[in-house]
C-alpha atoms as a PDB file:
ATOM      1  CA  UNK A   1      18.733   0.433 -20.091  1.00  0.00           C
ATOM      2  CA  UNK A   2      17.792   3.694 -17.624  1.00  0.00           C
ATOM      3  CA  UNK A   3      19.240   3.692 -14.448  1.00  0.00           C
ATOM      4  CA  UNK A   4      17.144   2.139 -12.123  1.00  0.00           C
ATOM      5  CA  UNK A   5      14.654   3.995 -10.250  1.00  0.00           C
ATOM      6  CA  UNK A   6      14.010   3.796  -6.314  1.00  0.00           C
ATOM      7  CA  UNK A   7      10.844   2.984  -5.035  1.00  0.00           C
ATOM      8  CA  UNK A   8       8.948   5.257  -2.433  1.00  0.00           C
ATOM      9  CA  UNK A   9       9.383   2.897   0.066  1.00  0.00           C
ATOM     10  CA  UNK A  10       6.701   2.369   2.798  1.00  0.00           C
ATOM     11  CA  UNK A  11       4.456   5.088   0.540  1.00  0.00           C
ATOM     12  CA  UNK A  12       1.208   2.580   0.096  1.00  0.00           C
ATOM     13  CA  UNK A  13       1.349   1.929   4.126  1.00  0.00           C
ATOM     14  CA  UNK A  14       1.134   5.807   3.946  1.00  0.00           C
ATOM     15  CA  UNK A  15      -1.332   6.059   1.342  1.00  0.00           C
ATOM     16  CA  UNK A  16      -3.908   3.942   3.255  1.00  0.00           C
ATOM     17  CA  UNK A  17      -3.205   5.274   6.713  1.00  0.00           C
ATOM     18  CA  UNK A  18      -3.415   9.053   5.337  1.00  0.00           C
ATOM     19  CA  UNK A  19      -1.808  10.045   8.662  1.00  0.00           C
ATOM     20  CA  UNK A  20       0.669  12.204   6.944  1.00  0.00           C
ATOM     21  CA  UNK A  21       0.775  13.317   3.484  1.00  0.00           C
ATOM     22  CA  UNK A  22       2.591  11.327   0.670  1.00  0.00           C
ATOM     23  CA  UNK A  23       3.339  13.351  -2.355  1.00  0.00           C
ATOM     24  CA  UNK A  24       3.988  11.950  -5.605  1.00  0.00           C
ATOM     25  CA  UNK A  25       5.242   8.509  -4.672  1.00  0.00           C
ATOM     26  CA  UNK A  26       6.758   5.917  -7.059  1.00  0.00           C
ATOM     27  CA  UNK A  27       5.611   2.556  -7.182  1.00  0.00           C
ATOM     28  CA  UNK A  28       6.000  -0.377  -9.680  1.00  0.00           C
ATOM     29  CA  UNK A  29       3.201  -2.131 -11.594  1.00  0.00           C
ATOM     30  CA  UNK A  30       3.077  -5.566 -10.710  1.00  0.00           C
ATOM     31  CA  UNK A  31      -0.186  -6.673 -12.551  1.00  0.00           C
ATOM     32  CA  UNK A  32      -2.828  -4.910 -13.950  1.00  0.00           C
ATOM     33  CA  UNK A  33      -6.253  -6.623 -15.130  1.00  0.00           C
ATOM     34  CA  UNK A  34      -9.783  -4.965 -16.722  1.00  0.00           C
ATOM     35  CA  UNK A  35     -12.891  -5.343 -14.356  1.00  0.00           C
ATOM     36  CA  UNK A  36     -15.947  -6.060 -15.300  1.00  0.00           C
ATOM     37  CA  UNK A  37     -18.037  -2.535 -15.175  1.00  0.00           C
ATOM     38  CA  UNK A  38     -21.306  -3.416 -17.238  1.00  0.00           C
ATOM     39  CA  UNK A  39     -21.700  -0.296 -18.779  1.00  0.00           C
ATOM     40  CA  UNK A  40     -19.323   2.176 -18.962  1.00  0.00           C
ATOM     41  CA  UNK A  41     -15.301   2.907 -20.430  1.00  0.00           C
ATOM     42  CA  UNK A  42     -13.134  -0.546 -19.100  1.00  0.00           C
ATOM     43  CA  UNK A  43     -11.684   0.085 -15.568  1.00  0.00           C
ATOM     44  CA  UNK A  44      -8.680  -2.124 -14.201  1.00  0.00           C
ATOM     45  CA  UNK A  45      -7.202  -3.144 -10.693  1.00  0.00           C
ATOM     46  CA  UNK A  46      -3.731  -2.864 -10.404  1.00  0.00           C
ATOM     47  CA  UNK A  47      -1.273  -4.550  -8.014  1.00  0.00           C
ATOM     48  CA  UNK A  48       1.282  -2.007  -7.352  1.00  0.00           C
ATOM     49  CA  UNK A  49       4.665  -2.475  -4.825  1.00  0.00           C
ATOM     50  CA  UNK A  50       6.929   0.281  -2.906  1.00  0.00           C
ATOM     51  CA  UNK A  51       9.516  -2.058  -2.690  1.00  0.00           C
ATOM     52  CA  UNK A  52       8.363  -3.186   1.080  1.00  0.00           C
ATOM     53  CA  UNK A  53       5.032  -3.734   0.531  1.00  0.00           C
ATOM     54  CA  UNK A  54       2.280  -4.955  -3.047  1.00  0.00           C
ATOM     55  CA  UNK A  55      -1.527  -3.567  -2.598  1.00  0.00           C
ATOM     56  CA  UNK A  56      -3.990  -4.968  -4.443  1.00  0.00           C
ATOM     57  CA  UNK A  57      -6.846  -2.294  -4.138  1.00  0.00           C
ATOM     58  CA  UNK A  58      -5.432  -0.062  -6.678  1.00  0.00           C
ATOM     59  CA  UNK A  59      -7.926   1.083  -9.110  1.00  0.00           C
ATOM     60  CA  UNK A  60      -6.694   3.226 -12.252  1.00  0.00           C
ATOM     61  CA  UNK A  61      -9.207   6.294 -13.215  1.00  0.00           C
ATOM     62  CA  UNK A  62     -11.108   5.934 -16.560  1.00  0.00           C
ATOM     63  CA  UNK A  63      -9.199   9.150 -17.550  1.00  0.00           C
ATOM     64  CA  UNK A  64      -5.649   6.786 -17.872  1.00  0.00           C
ATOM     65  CA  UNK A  65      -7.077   4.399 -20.215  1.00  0.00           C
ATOM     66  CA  UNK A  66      -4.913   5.634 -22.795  1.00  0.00           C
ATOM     67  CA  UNK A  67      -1.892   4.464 -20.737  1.00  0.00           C
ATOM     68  CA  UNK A  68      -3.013   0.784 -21.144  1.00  0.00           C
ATOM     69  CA  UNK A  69      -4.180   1.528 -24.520  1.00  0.00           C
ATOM     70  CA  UNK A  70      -0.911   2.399 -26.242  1.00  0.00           C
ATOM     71  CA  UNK A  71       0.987  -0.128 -23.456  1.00  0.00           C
ATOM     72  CA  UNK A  72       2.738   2.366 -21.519  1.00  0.00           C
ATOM     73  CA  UNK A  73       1.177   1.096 -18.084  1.00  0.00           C
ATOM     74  CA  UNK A  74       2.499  -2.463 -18.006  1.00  0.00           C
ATOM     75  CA  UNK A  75       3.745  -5.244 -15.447  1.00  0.00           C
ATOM     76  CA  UNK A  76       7.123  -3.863 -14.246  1.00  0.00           C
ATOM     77  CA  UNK A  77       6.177  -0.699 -15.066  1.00  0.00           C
ATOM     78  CA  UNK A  78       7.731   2.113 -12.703  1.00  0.00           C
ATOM     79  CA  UNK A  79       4.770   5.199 -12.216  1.00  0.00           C
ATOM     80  CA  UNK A  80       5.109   8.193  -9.991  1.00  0.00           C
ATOM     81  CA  UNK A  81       1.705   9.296  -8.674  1.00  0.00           C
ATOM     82  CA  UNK A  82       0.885  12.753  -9.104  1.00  0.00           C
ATOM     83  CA  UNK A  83      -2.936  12.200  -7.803  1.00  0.00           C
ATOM     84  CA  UNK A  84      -4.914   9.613  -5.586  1.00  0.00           C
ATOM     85  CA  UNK A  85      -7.833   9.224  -3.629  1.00  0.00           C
ATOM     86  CA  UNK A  86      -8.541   6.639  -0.908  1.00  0.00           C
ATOM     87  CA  UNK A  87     -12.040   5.295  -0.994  1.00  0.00           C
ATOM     88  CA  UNK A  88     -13.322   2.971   1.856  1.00  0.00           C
ATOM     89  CA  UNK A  89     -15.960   0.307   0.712  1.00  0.00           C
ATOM     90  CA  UNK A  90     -19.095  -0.755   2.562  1.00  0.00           C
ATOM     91  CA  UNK A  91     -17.170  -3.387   4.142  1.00  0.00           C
ATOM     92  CA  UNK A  92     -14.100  -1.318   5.631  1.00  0.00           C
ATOM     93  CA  UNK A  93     -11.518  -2.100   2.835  1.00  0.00           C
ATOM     94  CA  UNK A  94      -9.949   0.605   1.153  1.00  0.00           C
ATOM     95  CA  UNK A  95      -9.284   1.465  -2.783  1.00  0.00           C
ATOM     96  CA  UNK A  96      -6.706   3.783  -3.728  1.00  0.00           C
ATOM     97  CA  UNK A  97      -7.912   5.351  -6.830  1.00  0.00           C
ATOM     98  CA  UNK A  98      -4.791   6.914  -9.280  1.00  0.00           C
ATOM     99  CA  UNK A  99      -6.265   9.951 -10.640  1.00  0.00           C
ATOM    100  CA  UNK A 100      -3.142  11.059 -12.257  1.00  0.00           C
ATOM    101  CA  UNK A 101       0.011   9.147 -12.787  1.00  0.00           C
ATOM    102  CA  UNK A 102       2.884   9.253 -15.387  1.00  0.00           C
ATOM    103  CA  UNK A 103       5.061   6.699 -16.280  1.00  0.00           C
ATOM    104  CA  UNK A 104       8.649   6.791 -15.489  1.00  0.00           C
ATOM    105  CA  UNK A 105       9.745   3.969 -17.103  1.00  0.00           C
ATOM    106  CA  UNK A 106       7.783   1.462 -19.123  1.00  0.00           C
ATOM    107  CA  UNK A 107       7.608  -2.215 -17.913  1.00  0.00           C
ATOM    108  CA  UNK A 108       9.431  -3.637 -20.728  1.00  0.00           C
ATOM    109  CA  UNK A 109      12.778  -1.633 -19.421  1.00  0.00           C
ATOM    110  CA  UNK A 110      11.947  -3.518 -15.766  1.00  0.00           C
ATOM    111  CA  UNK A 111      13.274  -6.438 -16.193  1.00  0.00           C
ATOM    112  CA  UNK A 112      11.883  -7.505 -12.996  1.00  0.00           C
ATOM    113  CA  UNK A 113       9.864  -6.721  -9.525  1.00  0.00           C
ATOM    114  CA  UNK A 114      11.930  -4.630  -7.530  1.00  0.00           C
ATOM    115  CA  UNK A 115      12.618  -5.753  -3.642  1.00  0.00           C
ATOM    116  CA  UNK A 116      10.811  -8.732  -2.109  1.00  0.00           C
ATOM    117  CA  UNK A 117       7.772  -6.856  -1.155  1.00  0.00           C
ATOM    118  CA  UNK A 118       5.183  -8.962   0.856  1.00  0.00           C
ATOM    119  CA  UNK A 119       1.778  -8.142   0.842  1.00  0.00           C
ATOM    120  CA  UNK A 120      -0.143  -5.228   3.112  1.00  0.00           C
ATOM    121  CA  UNK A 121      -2.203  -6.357   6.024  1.00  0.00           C
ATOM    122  CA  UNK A 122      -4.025  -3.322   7.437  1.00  0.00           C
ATOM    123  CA  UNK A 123      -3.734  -3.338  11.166  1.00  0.00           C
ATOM    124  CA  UNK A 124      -1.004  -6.367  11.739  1.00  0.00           C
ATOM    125  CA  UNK A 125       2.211  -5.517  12.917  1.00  0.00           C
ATOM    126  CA  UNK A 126       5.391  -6.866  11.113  1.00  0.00           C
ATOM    127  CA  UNK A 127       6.406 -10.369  12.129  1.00  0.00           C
ATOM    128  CA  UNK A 128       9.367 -10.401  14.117  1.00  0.00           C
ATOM    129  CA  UNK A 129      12.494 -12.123  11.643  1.00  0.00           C
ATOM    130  CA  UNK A 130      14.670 -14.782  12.852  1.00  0.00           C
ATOM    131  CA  UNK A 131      14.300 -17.976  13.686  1.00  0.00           C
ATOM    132  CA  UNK A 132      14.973 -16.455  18.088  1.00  0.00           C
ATOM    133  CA  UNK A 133      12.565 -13.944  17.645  1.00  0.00           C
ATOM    134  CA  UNK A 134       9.744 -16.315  15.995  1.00  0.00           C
ATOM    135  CA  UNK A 135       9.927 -18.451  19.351  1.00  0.00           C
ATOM    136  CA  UNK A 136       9.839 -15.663  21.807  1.00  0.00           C
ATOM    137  CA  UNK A 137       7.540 -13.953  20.065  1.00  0.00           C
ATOM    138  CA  UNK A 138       3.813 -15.861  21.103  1.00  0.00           C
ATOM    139  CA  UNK A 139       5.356 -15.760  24.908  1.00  0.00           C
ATOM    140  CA  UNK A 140       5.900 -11.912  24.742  1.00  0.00           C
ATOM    141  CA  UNK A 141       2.455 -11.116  22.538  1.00  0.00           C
ATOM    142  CA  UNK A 142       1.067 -13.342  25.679  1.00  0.00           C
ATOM    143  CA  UNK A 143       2.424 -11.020  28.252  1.00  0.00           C
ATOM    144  CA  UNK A 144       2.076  -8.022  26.511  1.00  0.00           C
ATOM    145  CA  UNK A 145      -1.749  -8.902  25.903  1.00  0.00           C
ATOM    146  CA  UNK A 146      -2.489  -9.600  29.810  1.00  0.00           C
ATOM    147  CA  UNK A 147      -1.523  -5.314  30.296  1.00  0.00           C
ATOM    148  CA  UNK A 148       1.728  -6.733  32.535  1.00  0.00           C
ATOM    149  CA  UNK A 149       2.481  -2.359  32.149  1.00  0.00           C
ATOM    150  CA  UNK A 150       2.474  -0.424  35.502  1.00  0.00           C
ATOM    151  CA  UNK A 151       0.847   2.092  33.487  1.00  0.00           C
ATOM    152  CA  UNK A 152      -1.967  -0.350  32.541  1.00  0.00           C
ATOM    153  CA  UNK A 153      -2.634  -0.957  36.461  1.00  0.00           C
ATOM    154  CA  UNK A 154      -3.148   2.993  36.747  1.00  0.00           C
ATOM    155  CA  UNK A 155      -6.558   4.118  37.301  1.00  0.00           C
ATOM    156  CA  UNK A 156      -7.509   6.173  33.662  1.00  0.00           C
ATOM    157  CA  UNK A 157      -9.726   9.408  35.401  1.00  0.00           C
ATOM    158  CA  UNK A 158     -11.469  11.712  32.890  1.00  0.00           C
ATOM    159  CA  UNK A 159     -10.273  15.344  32.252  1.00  0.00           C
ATOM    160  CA  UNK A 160     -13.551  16.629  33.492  1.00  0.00           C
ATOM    161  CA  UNK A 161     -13.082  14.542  37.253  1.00  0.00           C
ATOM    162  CA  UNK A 162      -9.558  15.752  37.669  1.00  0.00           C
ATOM    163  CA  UNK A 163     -10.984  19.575  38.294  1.00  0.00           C
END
């Protein structure tokens, strides 16, 4: 078997977020299912993992059919993305359409899901870990929510009134 390859961890956070650029990240397949399109070549939705976090909203360009045709784009499969596009719905959610991709490593070499990746929430902060930092953590979100900051007591002036 290949030496294993490292995910581009914290890349779909990235990807979504489009604050900085993310060049040719690797991520591994998870699953991969057709939609229904009516009309039109098959197009699939792909559950894809950096190793920190699995996105759902992953939709594979008609032009890289022929990867699920000959079964090179499987579960477990490790791809590095040479070309996306973030689309955002009517509704606010986002789709991260692969426009090109190759396949570094075909899913039957995987033998498994790399990491314990957990699925991404847009917006939510990570959970604090530990069984301490569970139970402090509603009494510090409390008092952070009230604005307890001596900055937050400030007066906030525009640019415009300061001249």
């Amino acid at each position: 078997m290949a030496a294993a390859r490292r995910l581009s961890e914290g890349s779909i956070e990235a990807m979504l977020l489009q604050a900085e650029p993310v060049e040719r990240p690797v991520l591994q397949l998870i699953t991969i299912r057709p939609i229904s399109t009516g009309n039109g070549p098959p197009r699939y939705r792909m559950l894809m993992s950096d190793g920190v976090n699995t996105l759902s909203s992953f939709m594979l360009a008609t032009q890289l059919n022929p990867l699920v045709d000959d079964q090179s784009l499987t579960a477990n499969a490790i791809c590095q993305i040479n070309r996306f596009i973030v689309n955002t719905l009517k509704d606010g959610r986002r789709v991260v359409v692969l426009m090109e991709m190759e396949v570094l490593q075909p899913g039957h070499a995987v033998p498994a899901k790399i990491g314990n990746p957990v699925p991404y929430t847009e917006g939510k902060a990570p959970s604090p870990a530990g069984p301490l930092a569970a139970a402090l953590w509603p009494c510090l979100s409390t008092w952070l929510n009230r604005g307890r900051f001596p900055a937050a007591a400030a007066p906030v002036f525009s640019v415009d009134a300061l001249g």
